[in-house]
Amino acid sequence: MNFLNKICIILLQQNFDKLYNYKFILITYITIFIIIFLENGFILASFLPGDSLLILVGALIEKKILNFYLIIILLTIASSIGSWIGYIQGKWLNKNSMVKKWIIKIPSNYYEKSYQIFKKYGLISLLIGRFITLLRTFLPVLAGISKLDELKFQLLNWISSFIWIFTLITLGFLIKKIPIIQYYESQIMIFLILFPLILLIVGITGIIIFFLKKNKKTI
């Protein structure tokens, strides 16, 4: 946690020279990998700021802090394995009481929205859902519940993971090349750093409130 605090402080101060340190870079890679893996693989972690984090990663690549090819490979793996975990949760839903509890605690409107998209678009919904928060976490679970062929699922899973990761990281990289963005570079970087943190805090707060309300109803 001390390392993560230091990284946040360095980013906010925009003292990027300090990030050219083996330990900081390694911790950054590991942290981003874990966040993307958890957000794609576990319903309770769907509040994690995947989209905004990838745009920030693109900005850090432009600063030559992270390696473009390495981060694309690592995060495609993280996203794909995470979604595969979601698929397994859906496949084993009837045998796993823990997964059932997770599903029950999801607001019904999210479930219905995910179900309708999956029913309408089938496999392609995995690609569409990658770019929609919560859906990218929940659609693989629905694919498992529907007993979708695993080979077909894995094919779309890895393709959609790569497209999602590549698109948003490239967007973050290219944004930094726009003249007006370069002019307001300091403010934009602070926004890109603070926005995922705010989403994380809001997500955690929302989860806590949601569970507290659920517990009150059951008492």
PDB file of C-alpha atoms in Angstrom:
ATOM      1  CA  MET A   1       0.000   0.000   0.000  1.00  0.00           C
ATOM      2  CA  ASN A   2       2.891   2.355   0.743  1.00  0.00           C
ATOM      3  CA  PHE A   3       4.147   1.871  -2.830  1.00  0.00           C
ATOM      4  CA  LEU A   4       0.681   2.609  -4.249  1.00  0.00           C
ATOM      5  CA  ASN A   5       0.426   5.807  -2.200  1.00  0.00           C
ATOM      6  CA  LYS A   6       3.824   6.925  -3.458  1.00  0.00           C
ATOM      7  CA  ILE A   7       2.837   6.217  -7.070  1.00  0.00           C
ATOM      8  CA  CYS A   8      -0.377   8.248  -6.684  1.00  0.00           C
ATOM      9  CA  ILE A   9       1.538  11.158  -5.138  1.00  0.00           C
ATOM     10  CA  ILE A  10       4.204  11.068  -7.868  1.00  0.00           C
ATOM     11  CA  LEU A  11       1.518  11.007 -10.589  1.00  0.00           C
ATOM     12  CA  LEU A  12      -0.425  13.883  -9.037  1.00  0.00           C
ATOM     13  CA  GLN A  13       2.765  15.923  -8.664  1.00  0.00           C
ATOM     14  CA  GLN A  14       3.633  14.861 -12.241  1.00  0.00           C
ATOM     15  CA  ASN A  15       7.183  14.163 -11.167  1.00  0.00           C
ATOM     16  CA  PHE A  16       7.493  11.420 -13.781  1.00  0.00           C
ATOM     17  CA  ASP A  17      11.277  11.098 -13.461  1.00  0.00           C
ATOM     18  CA  LYS A  18      10.768   9.270 -10.167  1.00  0.00           C
ATOM     19  CA  LEU A  19       8.673   6.657 -11.963  1.00  0.00           C
ATOM     20  CA  TYR A  20      11.684   5.551 -13.996  1.00  0.00           C
ATOM     21  CA  ASN A  21      12.462   3.178 -11.182  1.00  0.00           C
ATOM     22  CA  TYR A  22      12.347  -0.593 -11.508  1.00  0.00           C
ATOM     23  CA  LYS A  23      10.262  -1.092  -8.337  1.00  0.00           C
ATOM     24  CA  PHE A  24       7.725   1.600  -9.188  1.00  0.00           C
ATOM     25  CA  ILE A  25       7.314   0.360 -12.755  1.00  0.00           C
ATOM     26  CA  LEU A  26       6.938  -3.262 -11.610  1.00  0.00           C
ATOM     27  CA  ILE A  27       4.325  -2.329  -8.981  1.00  0.00           C
ATOM     28  CA  THR A  28       2.486  -0.243 -11.596  1.00  0.00           C
ATOM     29  CA  TYR A  29       2.319  -3.172 -14.041  1.00  0.00           C
ATOM     30  CA  ILE A  30       1.150  -5.574 -11.302  1.00  0.00           C
ATOM     31  CA  THR A  31      -1.484  -3.153  -9.946  1.00  0.00           C
ATOM     32  CA  ILE A  32      -2.978  -2.443 -13.379  1.00  0.00           C
ATOM     33  CA  PHE A  33      -2.982  -6.177 -14.214  1.00  0.00           C
ATOM     34  CA  ILE A  34      -4.840  -7.029 -10.979  1.00  0.00           C
ATOM     35  CA  ILE A  35      -7.437  -4.257 -11.417  1.00  0.00           C
ATOM     36  CA  ILE A  36      -8.266  -5.291 -14.997  1.00  0.00           C
ATOM     37  CA  PHE A  37      -8.379  -8.977 -14.001  1.00  0.00           C
ATOM     38  CA  LEU A  38     -10.701  -8.366 -11.033  1.00  0.00           C
ATOM     39  CA  GLU A  39     -13.000  -5.970 -12.899  1.00  0.00           C
ATOM     40  CA  ASN A  40     -13.554  -8.468 -15.710  1.00  0.00           C
ATOM     41  CA  GLY A  41     -13.748 -11.572 -13.553  1.00  0.00           C
ATOM     42  CA  PHE A  42     -15.770 -10.821 -10.431  1.00  0.00           C
ATOM     43  CA  ILE A  43     -19.175  -9.183 -10.196  1.00  0.00           C
ATOM     44  CA  LEU A  44     -18.387  -7.591  -6.841  1.00  0.00           C
ATOM     45  CA  ALA A  45     -15.336  -5.907  -8.428  1.00  0.00           C
ATOM     46  CA  SER A  46     -17.239  -4.527 -11.432  1.00  0.00           C
ATOM     47  CA  PHE A  47     -17.062  -1.003  -9.952  1.00  0.00           C
ATOM     48  CA  LEU A  48     -13.301  -0.852 -10.597  1.00  0.00           C
ATOM     49  CA  PRO A  49     -12.403   1.894 -13.126  1.00  0.00           C
ATOM     50  CA  GLY A  50     -11.291  -0.240 -16.085  1.00  0.00           C
ATOM     51  CA  ASP A  51     -12.043   2.170 -18.958  1.00  0.00           C
ATOM     52  CA  SER A  52     -10.567   5.308 -17.400  1.00  0.00           C
ATOM     53  CA  LEU A  53      -7.564   3.336 -16.142  1.00  0.00           C
ATOM     54  CA  LEU A  54      -6.759   2.154 -19.685  1.00  0.00           C
ATOM     55  CA  ILE A  55      -6.882   5.735 -20.984  1.00  0.00           C
ATOM     56  CA  LEU A  56      -4.483   6.733 -18.195  1.00  0.00           C
ATOM     57  CA  VAL A  57      -2.217   3.821 -19.199  1.00  0.00           C
ATOM     58  CA  GLY A  58      -2.157   5.217 -22.749  1.00  0.00           C
ATOM     59  CA  ALA A  59      -1.065   8.612 -21.380  1.00  0.00           C
ATOM     60  CA  LEU A  60       1.702   6.929 -19.335  1.00  0.00           C
ATOM     61  CA  ILE A  61       2.869   5.095 -22.461  1.00  0.00           C
ATOM     62  CA  GLU A  62       3.133   8.442 -24.247  1.00  0.00           C
ATOM     63  CA  LYS A  63       5.350   9.568 -21.347  1.00  0.00           C
ATOM     64  CA  LYS A  64       7.493   6.466 -22.019  1.00  0.00           C
ATOM     65  CA  ILE A  65       6.844   5.186 -18.479  1.00  0.00           C
ATOM     66  CA  LEU A  66       5.152   1.975 -19.654  1.00  0.00           C
ATOM     67  CA  ASN A  67       5.899  -0.195 -22.685  1.00  0.00           C
ATOM     68  CA  PHE A  68       3.088  -0.256 -25.263  1.00  0.00           C
ATOM     69  CA  TYR A  69       3.518  -3.849 -26.488  1.00  0.00           C
ATOM     70  CA  LEU A  70       4.119  -5.332 -23.044  1.00  0.00           C
ATOM     71  CA  ILE A  71       1.102  -3.642 -21.444  1.00  0.00           C
ATOM     72  CA  ILE A  72      -1.173  -4.632 -24.361  1.00  0.00           C
ATOM     73  CA  ILE A  73      -0.151  -8.290 -23.964  1.00  0.00           C
ATOM     74  CA  LEU A  74      -0.394  -8.270 -20.143  1.00  0.00           C
ATOM     75  CA  LEU A  75      -3.778  -6.563 -19.990  1.00  0.00           C
ATOM     76  CA  THR A  76      -5.264  -8.674 -22.791  1.00  0.00           C
ATOM     77  CA  ILE A  77      -4.273 -11.724 -20.733  1.00  0.00           C
ATOM     78  CA  ALA A  78      -5.679 -10.170 -17.531  1.00  0.00           C
ATOM     79  CA  SER A  79      -8.987  -9.262 -19.186  1.00  0.00           C
ATOM     80  CA  SER A  80      -9.367 -12.622 -20.962  1.00  0.00           C
ATOM     81  CA  ILE A  81      -8.581 -14.734 -17.900  1.00  0.00           C
ATOM     82  CA  GLY A  82     -10.915 -12.551 -15.816  1.00  0.00           C
ATOM     83  CA  SER A  83     -13.786 -13.086 -18.264  1.00  0.00           C
ATOM     84  CA  TRP A  84     -13.041 -16.807 -18.375  1.00  0.00           C
ATOM     85  CA  ILE A  85     -13.403 -16.864 -14.565  1.00  0.00           C
ATOM     86  CA  GLY A  86     -16.798 -15.159 -15.035  1.00  0.00           C
ATOM     87  CA  TYR A  87     -17.765 -17.815 -17.616  1.00  0.00           C
ATOM     88  CA  ILE A  88     -16.834 -20.579 -15.160  1.00  0.00           C
ATOM     89  CA  GLN A  89     -18.920 -18.887 -12.433  1.00  0.00           C
ATOM     90  CA  GLY A  90     -21.934 -18.961 -14.759  1.00  0.00           C
ATOM     91  CA  LYS A  91     -21.298 -22.535 -15.853  1.00  0.00           C
ATOM     92  CA  TRP A  92     -21.113 -23.744 -12.264  1.00  0.00           C
ATOM     93  CA  LEU A  93     -23.859 -21.439 -10.990  1.00  0.00           C
ATOM     94  CA  ASN A  94     -26.236 -24.221 -10.015  1.00  0.00           C
ATOM     95  CA  LYS A  95     -23.483 -25.964  -8.055  1.00  0.00           C
ATOM     96  CA  ASN A  96     -21.961 -22.926  -6.385  1.00  0.00           C
ATOM     97  CA  SER A  97     -23.889 -21.206  -3.568  1.00  0.00           C
ATOM     98  CA  MET A  98     -21.376 -18.314  -3.384  1.00  0.00           C
ATOM     99  CA  VAL A  99     -21.953 -17.332  -7.029  1.00  0.00           C
ATOM    100  CA  LYS A 100     -25.709 -17.571  -6.451  1.00  0.00           C
ATOM    101  CA  LYS A 101     -25.420 -15.094  -3.603  1.00  0.00           C
ATOM    102  CA  TRP A 102     -23.477 -12.690  -5.859  1.00  0.00           C
ATOM    103  CA  ILE A 103     -26.145 -12.907  -8.578  1.00  0.00           C
ATOM    104  CA  ILE A 104     -28.980 -12.344  -6.093  1.00  0.00           C
ATOM    105  CA  LYS A 105     -27.341  -9.138  -4.817  1.00  0.00           C
ATOM    106  CA  ILE A 106     -27.173  -7.590  -8.310  1.00  0.00           C
ATOM    107  CA  PRO A 107     -29.972  -5.061  -9.002  1.00  0.00           C
ATOM    108  CA  SER A 108     -32.574  -6.743 -11.249  1.00  0.00           C
ATOM    109  CA  ASN A 109     -32.403  -3.978 -13.900  1.00  0.00           C
ATOM    110  CA  TYR A 110     -28.694  -4.719 -14.515  1.00  0.00           C
ATOM    111  CA  TYR A 111     -29.450  -8.416 -14.844  1.00  0.00           C
ATOM    112  CA  GLU A 112     -32.316  -7.783 -17.268  1.00  0.00           C
ATOM    113  CA  LYS A 113     -30.257  -5.379 -19.380  1.00  0.00           C
ATOM    114  CA  SER A 114     -27.384  -7.877 -19.621  1.00  0.00           C
ATOM    115  CA  TYR A 115     -29.741 -10.746 -20.405  1.00  0.00           C
ATOM    116  CA  GLN A 116     -31.536  -8.852 -23.184  1.00  0.00           C
ATOM    117  CA  ILE A 117     -28.258  -7.794 -24.830  1.00  0.00           C
ATOM    118  CA  PHE A 118     -26.913 -11.348 -24.632  1.00  0.00           C
ATOM    119  CA  LYS A 119     -30.168 -12.799 -25.986  1.00  0.00           C
ATOM    120  CA  LYS A 120     -30.305 -10.303 -28.872  1.00  0.00           C
ATOM    121  CA  TYR A 121     -26.660 -10.302 -29.974  1.00  0.00           C
ATOM    122  CA  GLY A 122     -25.358 -13.663 -28.750  1.00  0.00           C
ATOM    123  CA  LEU A 123     -21.587 -13.997 -29.018  1.00  0.00           C
ATOM    124  CA  ILE A 124     -21.197 -10.489 -30.465  1.00  0.00           C
ATOM    125  CA  SER A 125     -22.555  -9.144 -27.160  1.00  0.00           C
ATOM    126  CA  LEU A 126     -19.201 -10.078 -25.594  1.00  0.00           C
ATOM    127  CA  LEU A 127     -17.536  -7.565 -27.918  1.00  0.00           C
ATOM    128  CA  ILE A 128     -20.200  -4.885 -27.367  1.00  0.00           C
ATOM    129  CA  GLY A 129     -20.184  -5.469 -23.608  1.00  0.00           C
ATOM    130  CA  ARG A 130     -16.431  -4.912 -23.320  1.00  0.00           C
ATOM    131  CA  PHE A 131     -17.018  -1.190 -23.707  1.00  0.00           C
ATOM    132  CA  ILE A 132     -19.869  -1.001 -21.157  1.00  0.00           C
ATOM    133  CA  THR A 133     -19.132  -0.995 -17.438  1.00  0.00           C
ATOM    134  CA  LEU A 134     -20.707  -3.905 -15.522  1.00  0.00           C
ATOM    135  CA  LEU A 135     -21.828  -5.620 -18.729  1.00  0.00           C
ATOM    136  CA  ARG A 136     -18.270  -6.721 -19.482  1.00  0.00           C
ATOM    137  CA  THR A 137     -18.233  -8.392 -16.059  1.00  0.00           C
ATOM    138  CA  PHE A 138     -21.695  -9.901 -16.195  1.00  0.00           C
ATOM    139  CA  LEU A 139     -22.015 -11.065 -19.829  1.00  0.00           C
ATOM    140  CA  PRO A 140     -19.379 -13.844 -19.464  1.00  0.00           C
ATOM    141  CA  VAL A 141     -21.375 -15.125 -16.468  1.00  0.00           C
ATOM    142  CA  LEU A 142     -24.499 -15.217 -18.661  1.00  0.00           C
ATOM    143  CA  ALA A 143     -22.518 -17.025 -21.354  1.00  0.00           C
ATOM    144  CA  GLY A 144     -21.635 -19.674 -18.774  1.00  0.00           C
ATOM    145  CA  ILE A 145     -25.226 -19.908 -17.522  1.00  0.00           C
ATOM    146  CA  SER A 146     -26.371 -20.404 -21.144  1.00  0.00           C
ATOM    147  CA  LYS A 147     -23.822 -23.232 -21.486  1.00  0.00           C
ATOM    148  CA  LEU A 148     -22.251 -21.486 -24.486  1.00  0.00           C
ATOM    149  CA  ASP A 149     -19.610 -23.614 -26.205  1.00  0.00           C
ATOM    150  CA  GLU A 150     -16.324 -22.863 -24.441  1.00  0.00           C
ATOM    151  CA  LEU A 151     -14.249 -22.790 -27.643  1.00  0.00           C
ATOM    152  CA  LYS A 152     -16.542 -20.168 -29.191  1.00  0.00           C
ATOM    153  CA  PHE A 153     -16.540 -18.208 -25.951  1.00  0.00           C
ATOM    154  CA  GLN A 154     -12.748 -18.223 -25.688  1.00  0.00           C
ATOM    155  CA  LEU A 155     -12.346 -17.080 -29.283  1.00  0.00           C
ATOM    156  CA  LEU A 156     -14.602 -14.024 -28.806  1.00  0.00           C
ATOM    157  CA  ASN A 157     -13.262 -13.520 -25.295  1.00  0.00           C
ATOM    158  CA  TRP A 158      -9.645 -13.060 -26.411  1.00  0.00           C
ATOM    159  CA  ILE A 159     -10.543 -11.064 -29.534  1.00  0.00           C
ATOM    160  CA  SER A 160     -12.847  -8.689 -27.623  1.00  0.00           C
ATOM    161  CA  SER A 161     -10.286  -8.320 -24.804  1.00  0.00           C
ATOM    162  CA  PHE A 162      -7.589  -7.297 -27.258  1.00  0.00           C
ATOM    163  CA  ILE A 163      -9.872  -4.843 -29.103  1.00  0.00           C
ATOM    164  CA  TRP A 164     -11.014  -3.217 -25.835  1.00  0.00           C
ATOM    165  CA  ILE A 165      -7.500  -2.934 -24.390  1.00  0.00           C
ATOM    166  CA  PHE A 166      -5.914  -1.755 -27.649  1.00  0.00           C
ATOM    167  CA  THR A 167      -8.656   0.799 -28.445  1.00  0.00           C
ATOM    168  CA  LEU A 168      -8.700   2.574 -25.063  1.00  0.00           C
ATOM    169  CA  ILE A 169      -4.933   2.522 -24.540  1.00  0.00           C
ATOM    170  CA  THR A 170      -4.404   3.893 -28.055  1.00  0.00           C
ATOM    171  CA  LEU A 171      -7.048   6.556 -27.348  1.00  0.00           C
ATOM    172  CA  GLY A 172      -5.173   7.593 -24.198  1.00  0.00           C
ATOM    173  CA  PHE A 173      -1.929   7.702 -26.170  1.00  0.00           C
ATOM    174  CA  LEU A 174      -3.361   9.747 -29.053  1.00  0.00           C
ATOM    175  CA  ILE A 175      -5.194  12.204 -26.775  1.00  0.00           C
ATOM    176  CA  LYS A 176      -1.808  13.356 -25.526  1.00  0.00           C
ATOM    177  CA  LYS A 177      -0.823  14.217 -29.121  1.00  0.00           C
ATOM    178  CA  ILE A 178      -3.651  16.730 -29.635  1.00  0.00           C
ATOM    179  CA  PRO A 179      -2.262  20.320 -29.487  1.00  0.00           C
ATOM    180  CA  ILE A 180      -4.939  21.671 -27.119  1.00  0.00           C
ATOM    181  CA  ILE A 181      -4.436  18.670 -24.800  1.00  0.00           C
ATOM    182  CA  GLN A 182      -0.690  19.346 -24.817  1.00  0.00           C
ATOM    183  CA  TYR A 183      -1.391  22.958 -23.849  1.00  0.00           C
ATOM    184  CA  TYR A 184      -3.463  21.836 -20.847  1.00  0.00           C
ATOM    185  CA  GLU A 185      -1.327  18.743 -20.251  1.00  0.00           C
ATOM    186  CA  SER A 186      -0.923  19.283 -16.522  1.00  0.00           C
ATOM    187  CA  GLN A 187      -4.659  19.654 -15.871  1.00  0.00           C
ATOM    188  CA  ILE A 188      -5.539  16.728 -18.167  1.00  0.00           C
ATOM    189  CA  MET A 189      -3.076  14.416 -16.408  1.00  0.00           C
ATOM    190  CA  ILE A 190      -4.499  15.344 -13.006  1.00  0.00           C
ATOM    191  CA  PHE A 191      -7.999  14.576 -14.326  1.00  0.00           C
ATOM    192  CA  LEU A 192      -6.893  11.210 -15.777  1.00  0.00           C
ATOM    193  CA  ILE A 193      -5.327  10.304 -12.433  1.00  0.00           C
ATOM    194  CA  LEU A 194      -8.129  11.554 -10.168  1.00  0.00           C
ATOM    195  CA  PHE A 195     -11.061  10.274 -12.232  1.00  0.00           C
ATOM    196  CA  PRO A 196     -10.282   6.527 -11.755  1.00  0.00           C
ATOM    197  CA  LEU A 197      -9.632   7.185  -8.050  1.00  0.00           C
ATOM    198  CA  ILE A 198     -12.987   8.961  -7.690  1.00  0.00           C
ATOM    199  CA  LEU A 199     -14.764   6.111  -9.505  1.00  0.00           C
ATOM    200  CA  LEU A 200     -13.039   3.633  -7.202  1.00  0.00           C
ATOM    201  CA  ILE A 201     -14.142   5.515  -4.067  1.00  0.00           C
ATOM    202  CA  VAL A 202     -17.711   5.949  -5.387  1.00  0.00           C
ATOM    203  CA  GLY A 203     -17.830   2.253  -6.349  1.00  0.00           C
ATOM    204  CA  ILE A 204     -16.630   1.050  -2.952  1.00  0.00           C
ATOM    205  CA  THR A 205     -19.064   3.428  -1.187  1.00  0.00           C
ATOM    206  CA  GLY A 206     -21.916   2.218  -3.403  1.00  0.00           C
ATOM    207  CA  ILE A 207     -21.133  -1.445  -2.689  1.00  0.00           C
ATOM    208  CA  ILE A 208     -21.022  -0.787   1.066  1.00  0.00           C
ATOM    209  CA  ILE A 209     -24.353   1.120   1.001  1.00  0.00           C
ATOM    210  CA  PHE A 210     -25.943  -1.575  -1.165  1.00  0.00           C
ATOM    211  CA  PHE A 211     -24.947  -4.378   1.206  1.00  0.00           C
ATOM    212  CA  LEU A 212     -26.003  -2.378   4.259  1.00  0.00           C
ATOM    213  CA  LYS A 213     -29.463  -1.844   2.737  1.00  0.00           C
ATOM    214  CA  LYS A 214     -29.708  -5.541   1.830  1.00  0.00           C
ATOM    215  CA  ASN A 215     -28.759  -6.550   5.365  1.00  0.00           C
ATOM    216  CA  LYS A 216     -31.352  -4.175   6.872  1.00  0.00           C
ATOM    217  CA  LYS A 217     -34.074  -5.743   4.732  1.00  0.00           C
ATOM    218  CA  THR A 218     -33.165  -9.239   5.860  1.00  0.00           C
ATOM    219  CA  ILE A 219     -33.213  -8.275   9.579  1.00  0.00           C
TER     220      ILE A 219
END
